[in-house]
Each structure stands twice: as structure tokens, then as C-alpha cells.
Short mmCIF file of N, CA and C in Angstrom, two decimals:
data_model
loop_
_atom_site.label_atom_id
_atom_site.label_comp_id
_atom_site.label_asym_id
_atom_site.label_seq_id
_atom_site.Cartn_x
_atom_site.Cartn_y
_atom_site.Cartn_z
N UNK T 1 0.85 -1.17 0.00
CA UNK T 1 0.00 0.00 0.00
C UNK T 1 0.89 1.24 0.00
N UNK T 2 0.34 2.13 -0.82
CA UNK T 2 1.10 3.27 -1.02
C UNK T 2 0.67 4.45 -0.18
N UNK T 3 1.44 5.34 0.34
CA UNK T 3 1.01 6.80 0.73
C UNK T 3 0.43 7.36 0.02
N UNK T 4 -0.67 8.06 0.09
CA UNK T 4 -1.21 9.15 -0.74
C UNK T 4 -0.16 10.32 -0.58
N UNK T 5 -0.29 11.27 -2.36
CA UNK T 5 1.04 11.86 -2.45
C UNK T 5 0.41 13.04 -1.60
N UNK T 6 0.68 14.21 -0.94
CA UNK T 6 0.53 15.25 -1.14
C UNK T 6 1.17 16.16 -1.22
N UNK T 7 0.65 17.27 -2.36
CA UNK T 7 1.01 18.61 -2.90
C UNK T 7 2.68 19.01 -2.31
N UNK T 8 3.74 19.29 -2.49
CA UNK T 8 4.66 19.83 -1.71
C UNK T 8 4.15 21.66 -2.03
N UNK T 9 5.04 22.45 -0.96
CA UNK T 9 4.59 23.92 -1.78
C UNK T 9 4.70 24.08 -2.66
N UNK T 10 6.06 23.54 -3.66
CA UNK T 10 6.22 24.19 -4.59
C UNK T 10 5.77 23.63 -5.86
N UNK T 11 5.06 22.08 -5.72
CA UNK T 11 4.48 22.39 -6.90
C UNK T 11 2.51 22.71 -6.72
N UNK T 12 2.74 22.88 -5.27
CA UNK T 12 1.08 23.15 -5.20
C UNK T 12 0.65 24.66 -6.23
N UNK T 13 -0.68 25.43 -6.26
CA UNK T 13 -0.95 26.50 -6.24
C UNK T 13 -1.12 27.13 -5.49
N UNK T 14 0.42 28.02 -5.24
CA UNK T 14 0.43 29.38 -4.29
C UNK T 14 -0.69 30.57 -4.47
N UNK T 15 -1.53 30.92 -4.32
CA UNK T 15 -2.87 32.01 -4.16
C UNK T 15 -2.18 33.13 -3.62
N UNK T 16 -2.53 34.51 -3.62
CA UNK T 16 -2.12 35.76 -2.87
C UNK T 16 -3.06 35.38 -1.59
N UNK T 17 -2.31 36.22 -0.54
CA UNK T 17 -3.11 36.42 0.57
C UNK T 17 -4.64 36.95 0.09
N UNK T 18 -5.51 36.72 0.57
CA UNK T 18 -6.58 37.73 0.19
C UNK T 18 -7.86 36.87 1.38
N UNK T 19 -9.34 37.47 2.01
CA UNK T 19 -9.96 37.32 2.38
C UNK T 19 -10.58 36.11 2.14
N UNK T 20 -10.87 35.71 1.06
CA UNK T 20 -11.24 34.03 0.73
C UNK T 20 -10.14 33.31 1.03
N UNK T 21 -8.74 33.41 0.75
CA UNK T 21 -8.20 32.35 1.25
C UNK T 21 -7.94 32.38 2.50
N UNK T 22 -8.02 33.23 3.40
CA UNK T 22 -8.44 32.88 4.77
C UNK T 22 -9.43 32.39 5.09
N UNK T 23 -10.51 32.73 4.64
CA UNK T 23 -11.97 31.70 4.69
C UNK T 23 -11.68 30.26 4.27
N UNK T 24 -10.84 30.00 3.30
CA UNK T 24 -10.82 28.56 2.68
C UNK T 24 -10.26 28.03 3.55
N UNK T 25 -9.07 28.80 3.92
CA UNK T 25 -8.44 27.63 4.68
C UNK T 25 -8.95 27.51 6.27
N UNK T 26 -9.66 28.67 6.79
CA UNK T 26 -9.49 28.08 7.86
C UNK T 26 -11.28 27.54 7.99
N UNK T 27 -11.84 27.25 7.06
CA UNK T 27 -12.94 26.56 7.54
C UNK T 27 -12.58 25.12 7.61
N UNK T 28 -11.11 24.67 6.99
CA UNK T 28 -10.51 23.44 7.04
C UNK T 28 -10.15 23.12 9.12
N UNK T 29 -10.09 24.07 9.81
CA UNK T 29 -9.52 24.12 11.09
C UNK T 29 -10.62 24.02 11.89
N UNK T 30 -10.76 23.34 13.05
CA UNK T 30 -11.96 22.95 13.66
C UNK T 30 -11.91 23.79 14.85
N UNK T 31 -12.46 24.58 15.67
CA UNK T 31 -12.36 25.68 16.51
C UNK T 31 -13.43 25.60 17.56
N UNK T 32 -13.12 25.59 19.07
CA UNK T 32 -14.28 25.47 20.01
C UNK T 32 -14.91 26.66 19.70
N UNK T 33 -16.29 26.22 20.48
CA UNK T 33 -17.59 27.52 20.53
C UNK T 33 -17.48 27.77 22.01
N UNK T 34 -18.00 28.79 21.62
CA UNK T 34 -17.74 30.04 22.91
C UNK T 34 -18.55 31.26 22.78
N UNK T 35 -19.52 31.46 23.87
CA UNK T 35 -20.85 32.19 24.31
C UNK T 35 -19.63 33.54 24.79
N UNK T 36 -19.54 34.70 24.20
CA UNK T 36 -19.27 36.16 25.40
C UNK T 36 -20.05 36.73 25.79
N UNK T 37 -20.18 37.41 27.21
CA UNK T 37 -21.16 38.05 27.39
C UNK T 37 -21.02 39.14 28.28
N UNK T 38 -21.99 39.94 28.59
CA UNK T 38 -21.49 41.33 29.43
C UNK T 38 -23.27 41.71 29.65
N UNK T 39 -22.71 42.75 30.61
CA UNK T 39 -23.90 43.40 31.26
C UNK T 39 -23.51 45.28 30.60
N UNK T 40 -24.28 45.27 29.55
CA UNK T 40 -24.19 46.86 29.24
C UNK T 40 -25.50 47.41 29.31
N UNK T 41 -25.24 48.74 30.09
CA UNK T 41 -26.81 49.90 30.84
C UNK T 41 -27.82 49.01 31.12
N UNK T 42 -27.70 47.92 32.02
CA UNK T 42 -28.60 47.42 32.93
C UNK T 42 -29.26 46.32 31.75
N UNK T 43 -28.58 45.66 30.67
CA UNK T 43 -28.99 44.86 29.87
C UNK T 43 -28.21 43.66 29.31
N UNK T 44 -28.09 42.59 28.85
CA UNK T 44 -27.33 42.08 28.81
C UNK T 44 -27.06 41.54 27.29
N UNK T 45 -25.61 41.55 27.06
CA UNK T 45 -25.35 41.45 25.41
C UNK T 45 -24.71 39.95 25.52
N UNK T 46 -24.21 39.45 24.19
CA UNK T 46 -23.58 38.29 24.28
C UNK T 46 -23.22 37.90 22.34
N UNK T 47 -22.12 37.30 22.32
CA UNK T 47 -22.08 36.80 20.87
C UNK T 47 -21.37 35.34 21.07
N UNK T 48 -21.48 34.35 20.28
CA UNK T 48 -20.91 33.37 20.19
C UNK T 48 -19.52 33.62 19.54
N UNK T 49 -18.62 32.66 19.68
CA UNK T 49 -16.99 33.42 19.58
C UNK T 49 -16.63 32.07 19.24
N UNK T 50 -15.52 31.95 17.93
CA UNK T 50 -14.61 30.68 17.59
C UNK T 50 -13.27 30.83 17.53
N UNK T 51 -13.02 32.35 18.26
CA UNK T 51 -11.62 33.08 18.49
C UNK T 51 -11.14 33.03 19.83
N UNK T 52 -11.85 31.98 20.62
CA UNK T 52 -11.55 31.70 22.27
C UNK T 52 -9.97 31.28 22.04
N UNK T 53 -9.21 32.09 23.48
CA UNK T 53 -7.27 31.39 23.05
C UNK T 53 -7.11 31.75 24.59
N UNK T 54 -6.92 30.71 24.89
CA UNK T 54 -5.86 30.81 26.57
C UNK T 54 -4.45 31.46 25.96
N UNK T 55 -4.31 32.75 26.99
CA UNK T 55 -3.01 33.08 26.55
C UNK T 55 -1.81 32.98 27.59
N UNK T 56 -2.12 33.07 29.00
CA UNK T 56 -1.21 32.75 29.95
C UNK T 56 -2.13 32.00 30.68
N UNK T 57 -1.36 30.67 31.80
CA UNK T 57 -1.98 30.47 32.97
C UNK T 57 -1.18 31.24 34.17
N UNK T 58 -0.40 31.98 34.36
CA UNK T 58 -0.13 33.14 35.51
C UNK T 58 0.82 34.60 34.92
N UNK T 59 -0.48 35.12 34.53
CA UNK T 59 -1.78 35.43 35.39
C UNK T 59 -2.69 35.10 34.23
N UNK T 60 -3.43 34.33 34.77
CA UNK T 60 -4.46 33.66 34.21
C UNK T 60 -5.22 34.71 32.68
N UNK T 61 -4.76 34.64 31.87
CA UNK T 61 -5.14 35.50 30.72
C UNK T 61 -5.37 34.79 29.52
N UNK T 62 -6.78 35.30 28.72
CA UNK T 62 -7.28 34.52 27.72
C UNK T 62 -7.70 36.19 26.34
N UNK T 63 -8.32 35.29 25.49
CA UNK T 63 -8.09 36.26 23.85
C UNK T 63 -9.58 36.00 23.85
N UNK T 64 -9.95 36.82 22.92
CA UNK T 64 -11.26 36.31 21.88
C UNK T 64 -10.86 37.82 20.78
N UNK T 65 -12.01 37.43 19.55
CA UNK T 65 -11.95 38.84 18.63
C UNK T 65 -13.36 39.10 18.67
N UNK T 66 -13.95 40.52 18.42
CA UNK T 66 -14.80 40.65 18.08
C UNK T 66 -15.17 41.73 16.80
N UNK T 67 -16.03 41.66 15.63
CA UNK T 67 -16.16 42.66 15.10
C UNK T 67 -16.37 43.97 15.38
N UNK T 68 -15.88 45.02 15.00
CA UNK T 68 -16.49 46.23 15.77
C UNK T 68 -18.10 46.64 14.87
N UNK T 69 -18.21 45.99 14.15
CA UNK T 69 -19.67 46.03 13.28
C UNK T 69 -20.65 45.66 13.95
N UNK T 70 -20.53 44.17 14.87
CA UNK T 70 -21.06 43.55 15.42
C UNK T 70 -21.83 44.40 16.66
N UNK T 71 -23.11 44.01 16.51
CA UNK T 71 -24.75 44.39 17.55
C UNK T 71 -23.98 44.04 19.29
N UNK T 72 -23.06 43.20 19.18
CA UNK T 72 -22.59 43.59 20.62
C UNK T 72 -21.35 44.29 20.89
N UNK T 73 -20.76 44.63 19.92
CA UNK T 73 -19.30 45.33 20.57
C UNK T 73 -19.69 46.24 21.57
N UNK T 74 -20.24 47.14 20.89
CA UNK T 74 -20.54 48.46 22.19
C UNK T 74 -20.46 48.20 23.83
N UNK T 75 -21.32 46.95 23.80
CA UNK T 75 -21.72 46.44 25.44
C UNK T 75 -20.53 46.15 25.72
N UNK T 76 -19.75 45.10 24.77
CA UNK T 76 -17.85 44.52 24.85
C UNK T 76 -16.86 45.29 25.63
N UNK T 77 -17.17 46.42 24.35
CA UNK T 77 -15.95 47.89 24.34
C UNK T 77 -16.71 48.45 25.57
N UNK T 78 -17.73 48.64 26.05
CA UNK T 78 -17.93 49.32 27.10
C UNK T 78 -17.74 48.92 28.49
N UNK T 79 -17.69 47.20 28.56
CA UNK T 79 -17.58 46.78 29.94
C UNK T 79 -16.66 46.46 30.62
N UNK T 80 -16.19 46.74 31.65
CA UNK T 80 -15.06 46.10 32.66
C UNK T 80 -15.22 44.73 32.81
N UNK T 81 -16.09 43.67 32.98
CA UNK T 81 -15.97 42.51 33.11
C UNK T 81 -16.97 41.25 32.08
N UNK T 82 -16.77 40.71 31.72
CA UNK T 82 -17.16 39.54 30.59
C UNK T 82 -17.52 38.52 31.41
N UNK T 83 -18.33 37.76 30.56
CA UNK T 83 -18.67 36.28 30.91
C UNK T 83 -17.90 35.40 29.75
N UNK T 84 -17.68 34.34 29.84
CA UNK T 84 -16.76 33.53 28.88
C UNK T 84 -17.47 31.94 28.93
N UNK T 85 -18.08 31.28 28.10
CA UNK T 85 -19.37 30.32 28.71
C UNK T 85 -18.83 29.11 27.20
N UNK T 86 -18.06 27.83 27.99
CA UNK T 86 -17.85 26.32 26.90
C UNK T 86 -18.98 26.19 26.86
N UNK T 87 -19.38 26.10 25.41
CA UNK T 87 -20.67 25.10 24.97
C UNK T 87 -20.06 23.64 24.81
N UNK T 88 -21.31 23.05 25.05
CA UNK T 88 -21.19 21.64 25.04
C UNK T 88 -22.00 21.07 23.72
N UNK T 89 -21.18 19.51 23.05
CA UNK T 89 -21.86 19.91 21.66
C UNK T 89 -23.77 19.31 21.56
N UNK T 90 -24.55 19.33 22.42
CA UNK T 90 -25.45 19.67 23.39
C UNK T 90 -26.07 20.98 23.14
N UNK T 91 -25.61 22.18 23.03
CA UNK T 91 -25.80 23.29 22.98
C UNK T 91 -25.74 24.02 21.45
N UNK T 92 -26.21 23.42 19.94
CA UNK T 92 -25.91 23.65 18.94
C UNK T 92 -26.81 24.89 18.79
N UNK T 93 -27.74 24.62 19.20
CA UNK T 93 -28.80 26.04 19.26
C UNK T 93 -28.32 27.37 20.16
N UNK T 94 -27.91 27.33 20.78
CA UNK T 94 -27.39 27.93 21.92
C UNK T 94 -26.48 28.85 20.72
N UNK T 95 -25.84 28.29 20.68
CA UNK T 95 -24.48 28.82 19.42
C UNK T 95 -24.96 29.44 19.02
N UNK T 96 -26.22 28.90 17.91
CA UNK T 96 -26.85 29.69 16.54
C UNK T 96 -27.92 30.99 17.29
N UNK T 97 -28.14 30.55 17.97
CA UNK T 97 -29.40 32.00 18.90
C UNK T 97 -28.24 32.97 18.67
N UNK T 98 -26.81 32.69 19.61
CA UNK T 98 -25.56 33.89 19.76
C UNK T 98 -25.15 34.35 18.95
N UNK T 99 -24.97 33.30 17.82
CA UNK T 99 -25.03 33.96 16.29
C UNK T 99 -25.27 34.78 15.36
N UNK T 100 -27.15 34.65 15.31
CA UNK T 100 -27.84 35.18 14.67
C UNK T 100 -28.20 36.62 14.68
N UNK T 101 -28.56 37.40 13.85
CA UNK T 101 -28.33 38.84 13.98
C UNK T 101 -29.88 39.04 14.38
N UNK T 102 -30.37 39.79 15.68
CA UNK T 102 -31.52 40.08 15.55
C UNK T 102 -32.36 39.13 16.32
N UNK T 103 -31.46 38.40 17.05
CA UNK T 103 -31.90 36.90 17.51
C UNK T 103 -32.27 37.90 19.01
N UNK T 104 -33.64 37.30 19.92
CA UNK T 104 -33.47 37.55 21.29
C UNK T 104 -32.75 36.71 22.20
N UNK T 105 -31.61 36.80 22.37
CA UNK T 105 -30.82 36.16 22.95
C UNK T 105 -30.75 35.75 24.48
N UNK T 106 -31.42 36.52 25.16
CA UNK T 106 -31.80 36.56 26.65
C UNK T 106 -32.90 36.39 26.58
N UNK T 107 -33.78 35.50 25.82
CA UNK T 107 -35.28 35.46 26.04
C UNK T 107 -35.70 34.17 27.16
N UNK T 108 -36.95 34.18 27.07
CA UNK T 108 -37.01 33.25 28.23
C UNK T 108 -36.45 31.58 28.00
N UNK T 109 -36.77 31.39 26.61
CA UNK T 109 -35.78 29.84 26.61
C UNK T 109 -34.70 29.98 27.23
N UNK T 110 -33.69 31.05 27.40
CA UNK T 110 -32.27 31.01 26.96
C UNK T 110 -32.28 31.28 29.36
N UNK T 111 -31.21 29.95 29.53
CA UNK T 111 -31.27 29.86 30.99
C UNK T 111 -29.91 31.10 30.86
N UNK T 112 -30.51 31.49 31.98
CA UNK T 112 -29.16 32.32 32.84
C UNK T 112 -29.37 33.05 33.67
N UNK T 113 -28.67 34.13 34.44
CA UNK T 113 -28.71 34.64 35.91
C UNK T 113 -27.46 35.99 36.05
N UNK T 114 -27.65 36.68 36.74
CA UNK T 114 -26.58 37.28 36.81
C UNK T 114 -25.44 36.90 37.58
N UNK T 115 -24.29 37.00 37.39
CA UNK T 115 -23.22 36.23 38.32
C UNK T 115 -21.86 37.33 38.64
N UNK T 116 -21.16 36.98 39.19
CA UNK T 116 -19.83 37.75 39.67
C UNK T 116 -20.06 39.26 39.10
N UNK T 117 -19.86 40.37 39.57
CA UNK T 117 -19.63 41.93 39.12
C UNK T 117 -20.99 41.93 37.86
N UNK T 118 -22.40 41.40 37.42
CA UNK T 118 -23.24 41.48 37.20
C UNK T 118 -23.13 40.94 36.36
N UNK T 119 -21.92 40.43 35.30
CA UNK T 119 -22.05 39.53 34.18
C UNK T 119 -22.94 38.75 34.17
N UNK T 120 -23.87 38.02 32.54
CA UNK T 120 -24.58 37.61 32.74
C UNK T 120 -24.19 36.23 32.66
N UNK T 121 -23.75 35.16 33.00
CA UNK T 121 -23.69 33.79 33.54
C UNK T 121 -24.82 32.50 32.82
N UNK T 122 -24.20 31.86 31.44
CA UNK T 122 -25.46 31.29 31.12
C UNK T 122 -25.27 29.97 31.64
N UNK T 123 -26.55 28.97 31.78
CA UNK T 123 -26.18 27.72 32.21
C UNK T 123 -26.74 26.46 31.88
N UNK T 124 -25.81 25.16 32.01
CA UNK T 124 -26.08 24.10 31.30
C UNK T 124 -24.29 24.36 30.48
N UNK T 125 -23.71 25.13 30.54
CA UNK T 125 -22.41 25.17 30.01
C UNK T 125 -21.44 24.05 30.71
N UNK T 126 -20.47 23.88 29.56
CA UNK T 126 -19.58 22.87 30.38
C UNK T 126 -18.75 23.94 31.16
N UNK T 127 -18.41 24.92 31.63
CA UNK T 127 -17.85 25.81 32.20
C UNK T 127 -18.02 27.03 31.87
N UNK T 128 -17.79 27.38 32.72
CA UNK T 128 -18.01 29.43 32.74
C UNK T 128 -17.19 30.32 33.26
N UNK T 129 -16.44 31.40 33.05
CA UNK T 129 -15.73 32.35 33.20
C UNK T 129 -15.85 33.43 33.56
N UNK T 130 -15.62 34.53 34.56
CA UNK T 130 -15.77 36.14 34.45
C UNK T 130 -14.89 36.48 34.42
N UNK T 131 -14.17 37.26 33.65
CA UNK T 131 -12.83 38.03 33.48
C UNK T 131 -12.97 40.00 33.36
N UNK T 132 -11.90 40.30 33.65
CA UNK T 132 -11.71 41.78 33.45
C UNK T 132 -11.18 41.85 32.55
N UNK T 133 -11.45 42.76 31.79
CA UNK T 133 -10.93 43.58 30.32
C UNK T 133 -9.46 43.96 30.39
N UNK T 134 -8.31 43.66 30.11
CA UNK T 134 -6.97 44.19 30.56
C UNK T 134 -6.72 45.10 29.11
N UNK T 135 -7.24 44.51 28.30
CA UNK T 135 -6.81 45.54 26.83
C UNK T 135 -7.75 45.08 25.43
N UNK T 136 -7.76 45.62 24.55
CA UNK T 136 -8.89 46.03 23.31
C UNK T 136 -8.17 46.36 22.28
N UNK T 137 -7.42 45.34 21.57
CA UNK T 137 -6.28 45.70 20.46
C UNK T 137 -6.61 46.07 18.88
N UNK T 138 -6.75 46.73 18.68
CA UNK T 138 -7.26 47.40 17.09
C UNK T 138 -6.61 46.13 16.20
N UNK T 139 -7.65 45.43 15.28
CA UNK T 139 -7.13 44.00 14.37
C UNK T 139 -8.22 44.31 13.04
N UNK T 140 -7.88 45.24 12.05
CA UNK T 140 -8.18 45.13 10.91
C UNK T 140 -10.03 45.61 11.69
N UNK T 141 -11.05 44.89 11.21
CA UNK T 141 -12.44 45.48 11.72
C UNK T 141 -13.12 44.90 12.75
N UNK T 142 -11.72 44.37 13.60
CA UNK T 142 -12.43 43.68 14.43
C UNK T 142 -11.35 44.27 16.09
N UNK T 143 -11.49 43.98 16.95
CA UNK T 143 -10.86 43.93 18.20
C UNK T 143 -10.53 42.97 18.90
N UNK T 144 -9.18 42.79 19.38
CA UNK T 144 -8.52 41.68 19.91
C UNK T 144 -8.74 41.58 21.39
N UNK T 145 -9.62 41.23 22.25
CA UNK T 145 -9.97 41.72 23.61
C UNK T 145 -9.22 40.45 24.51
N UNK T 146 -8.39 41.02 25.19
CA UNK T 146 -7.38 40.38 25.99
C UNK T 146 -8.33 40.79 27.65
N UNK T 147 -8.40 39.77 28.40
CA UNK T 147 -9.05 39.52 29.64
C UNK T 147 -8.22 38.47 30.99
N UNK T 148 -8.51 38.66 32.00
CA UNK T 148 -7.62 38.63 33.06
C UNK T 148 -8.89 37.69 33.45
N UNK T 149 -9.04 35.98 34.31
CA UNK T 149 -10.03 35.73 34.99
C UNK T 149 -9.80 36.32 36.44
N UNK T 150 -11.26 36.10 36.50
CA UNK T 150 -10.87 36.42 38.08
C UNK T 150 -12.19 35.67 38.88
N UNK T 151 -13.34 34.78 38.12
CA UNK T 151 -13.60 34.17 38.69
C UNK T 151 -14.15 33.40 37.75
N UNK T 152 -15.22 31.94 38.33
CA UNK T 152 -15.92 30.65 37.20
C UNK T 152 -16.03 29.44 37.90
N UNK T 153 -16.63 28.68 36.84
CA UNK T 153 -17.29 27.36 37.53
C UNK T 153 -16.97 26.59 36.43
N UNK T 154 -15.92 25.38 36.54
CA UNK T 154 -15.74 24.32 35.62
C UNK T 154 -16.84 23.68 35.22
N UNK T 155 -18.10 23.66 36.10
CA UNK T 155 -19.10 22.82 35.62
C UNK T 155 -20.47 23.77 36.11
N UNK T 156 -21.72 23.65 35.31
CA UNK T 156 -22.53 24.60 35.67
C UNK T 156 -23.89 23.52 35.71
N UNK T 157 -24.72 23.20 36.17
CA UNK T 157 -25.68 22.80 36.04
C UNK T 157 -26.96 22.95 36.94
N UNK T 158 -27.72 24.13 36.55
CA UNK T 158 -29.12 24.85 37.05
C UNK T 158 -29.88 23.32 37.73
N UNK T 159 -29.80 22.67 36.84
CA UNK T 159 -30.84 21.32 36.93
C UNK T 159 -30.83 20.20 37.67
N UNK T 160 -29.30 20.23 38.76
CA UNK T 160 -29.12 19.11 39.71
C UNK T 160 -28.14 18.26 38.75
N UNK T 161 -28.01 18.07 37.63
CA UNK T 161 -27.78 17.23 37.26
C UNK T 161 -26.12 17.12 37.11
N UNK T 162 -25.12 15.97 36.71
CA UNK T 162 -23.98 16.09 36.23
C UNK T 162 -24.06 17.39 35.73
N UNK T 163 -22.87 18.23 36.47
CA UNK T 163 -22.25 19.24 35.60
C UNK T 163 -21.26 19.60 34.92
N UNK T 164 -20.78 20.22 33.72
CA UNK T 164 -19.43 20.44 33.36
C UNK T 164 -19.44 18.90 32.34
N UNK T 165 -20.30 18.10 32.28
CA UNK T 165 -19.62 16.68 31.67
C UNK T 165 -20.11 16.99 30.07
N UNK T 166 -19.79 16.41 29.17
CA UNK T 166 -19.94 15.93 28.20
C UNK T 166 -18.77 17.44 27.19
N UNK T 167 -18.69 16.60 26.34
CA UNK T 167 -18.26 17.27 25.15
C UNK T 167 -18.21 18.02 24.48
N UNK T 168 -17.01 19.12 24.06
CA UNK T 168 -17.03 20.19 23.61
C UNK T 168 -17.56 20.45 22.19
N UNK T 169 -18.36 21.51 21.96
CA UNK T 169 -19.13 21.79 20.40
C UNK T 169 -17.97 22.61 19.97
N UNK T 170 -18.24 21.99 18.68
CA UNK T 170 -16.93 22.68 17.41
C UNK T 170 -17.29 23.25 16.64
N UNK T 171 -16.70 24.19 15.85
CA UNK T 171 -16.84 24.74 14.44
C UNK T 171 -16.57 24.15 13.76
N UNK T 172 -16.48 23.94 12.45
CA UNK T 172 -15.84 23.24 11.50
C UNK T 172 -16.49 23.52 9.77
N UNK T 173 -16.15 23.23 8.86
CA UNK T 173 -16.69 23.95 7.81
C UNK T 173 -18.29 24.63 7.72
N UNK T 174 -18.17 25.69 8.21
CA UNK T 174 -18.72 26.82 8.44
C UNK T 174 -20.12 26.65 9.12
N UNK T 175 -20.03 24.87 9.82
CA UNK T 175 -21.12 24.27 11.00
C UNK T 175 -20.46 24.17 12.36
N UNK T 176 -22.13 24.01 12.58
CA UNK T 176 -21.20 23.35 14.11
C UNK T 176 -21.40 21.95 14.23
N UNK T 177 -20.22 21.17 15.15
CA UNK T 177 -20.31 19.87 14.91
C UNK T 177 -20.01 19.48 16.15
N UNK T 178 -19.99 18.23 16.47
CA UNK T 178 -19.80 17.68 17.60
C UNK T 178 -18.48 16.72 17.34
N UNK T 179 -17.42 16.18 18.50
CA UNK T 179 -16.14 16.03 18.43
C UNK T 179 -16.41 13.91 18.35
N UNK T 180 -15.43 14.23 17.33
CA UNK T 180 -15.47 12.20 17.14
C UNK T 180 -14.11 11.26 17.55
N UNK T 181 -14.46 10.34 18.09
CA UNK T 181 -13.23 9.61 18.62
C UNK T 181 -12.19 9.23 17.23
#
């Protein structure tokens, strides 16, 4: 049995940088989902995120991006502290509600509570996060928001039940999917 050949660079087709081939390639890359959220003027915002990045564990510091186009930056750019919420792949709707433009996102399906410094805290997550804002890095039309934890719950469950267990939901060509052995 033979190896399948593949492409070396140089005789593949090199493409210019450009916006589709970042789309091409990285819908090839499989990326956890991730709920953000904040409490802005007594209301609460939130977007689903596939730009989640642990960046130190001391002092505990993590990444996400957000558009500055995007129906929640304002609440983002405006708040001192975030919520940071693992979906479980369990939670495919959950994702797409955070997603969707125009979606009521805090409506009554959608469980949650206020938690640490008023963030809003959703639950049924495999874990949850509150962090402080340490910096807001200008990235082309979007913002690089660097956050400090400072508090969370590895496992969350409103319902009594096992919490924190089951399996992380993925991105993956331009769905969400659930993770295979």
C-alpha cells in the first residue's frame, strides 16, 4: 500500500493572501464555541466566539476577537468585566441563537442569571468564566480583547444534574459539529 502523495509547496498552487483564502483555509480548522457576554446599561449582550485562546496560565489571561460592526461590541468595548461560557456539543442552538443577527438572545428559553460583578452567567455550560478587560487591540475590523479571569465554575448545572460533563461543540466547515473519537 502506497502513501497518498501530497502537494509539496512548490508544486502546489500558491494564491495571494486575500480574504477568501483565509476563509478557505481556515474553515478546514476545527475551533471550540464560545458564548461572550457582558452586562451593558442594565442589559445584557452576548455573541458566540470561535476566536476563544488561553493566553497565559499566571496570570491567568485569555483572547477572543470581536467585530467592531457587530450588535454587541458596544456592550464589549464598554464593559469592565465579561462572561466567557464552553458550549457543550449539546448546545448547537445555543451557538446559533448567539449567532444570529436580531436573535433575542436573553429570552425566556435562553437559561441564565446574573453572576460575579453582574455579568450575565449562562447555564447548562460545560464551564463558565468572568474576566476583566486588561486591553482592546485594534485587528483590521475587528478587536482583539485580551481579559484577566478572576472568577468561574468548571461545571454549571441549574438542573441538579452532572455538571461540566460531556463534550465540547466545534466549528468546523462553516457548521457546528460535535467532536469524534
Amino acid at each position: 500500500m502506497t502513501a497518498p502523495t501530497v502537494p509539496s509547496p512548490r508544486s502546489a498552487t500558491v494564491l495571494p493572501g486575500s480574504p477568501d483564502l483565509l476563509r478557505s483555509v481556515f474553515r478546514r480548522h476545527a475551533a471550540g464555541v464560545a458564548v461572550i457576554t457582558a452586562e451593558s446599561g442594565g442589559r445584557p449582550v452576548g455573541f458566540t466566539a470561535t476566536s476563544l485562546n488561553s493566553v497565559s496560565a499566571d496570570p491567568p489571561l485569555l483572547s477572543f476577537t470581536i467585530g467592531t460592526g457587530s450588535s454587541s461590541w458596544p456592550g464589549i468595548r464598554d464593559s469592565e468585566h465579561l462572561g466567557v461560557h464552553i458550549l457543550g456539543e449539546h448546545q448547537r442552538e445555543l451557538a446559533g441563537l448567539f449567532a444570529r443577527n436580531g436573535a433575542d438572545r436573553f429570552g425566556p428559553a435562553t437559561d441564565w442569571s446574573p453572576g460575579p460583578h453582574g455579568v450575565p452567567v449562562l447555564g447548562g455550560v460545560l464551564g463558565w468564566l468572568v474576566c476583566r478587560v486588561v486591553a482592546r487591540v485594534p485587528a483590521g475590523a475587528h478587536r482583539v480583547v485580551i481579559a484577566e479571569v478572576v472568577a468561574g465554575d468548571p461545571a454549571v448545572d441549574r438542573a441538579g444534574g452532572p455538571a461540566g460533563e460531556g463534550r465540547p461543540l466545534l466549528y468546523h466547515q462553516g457548521r457546528f459539529n460535535a467532536l469524534r473519537d
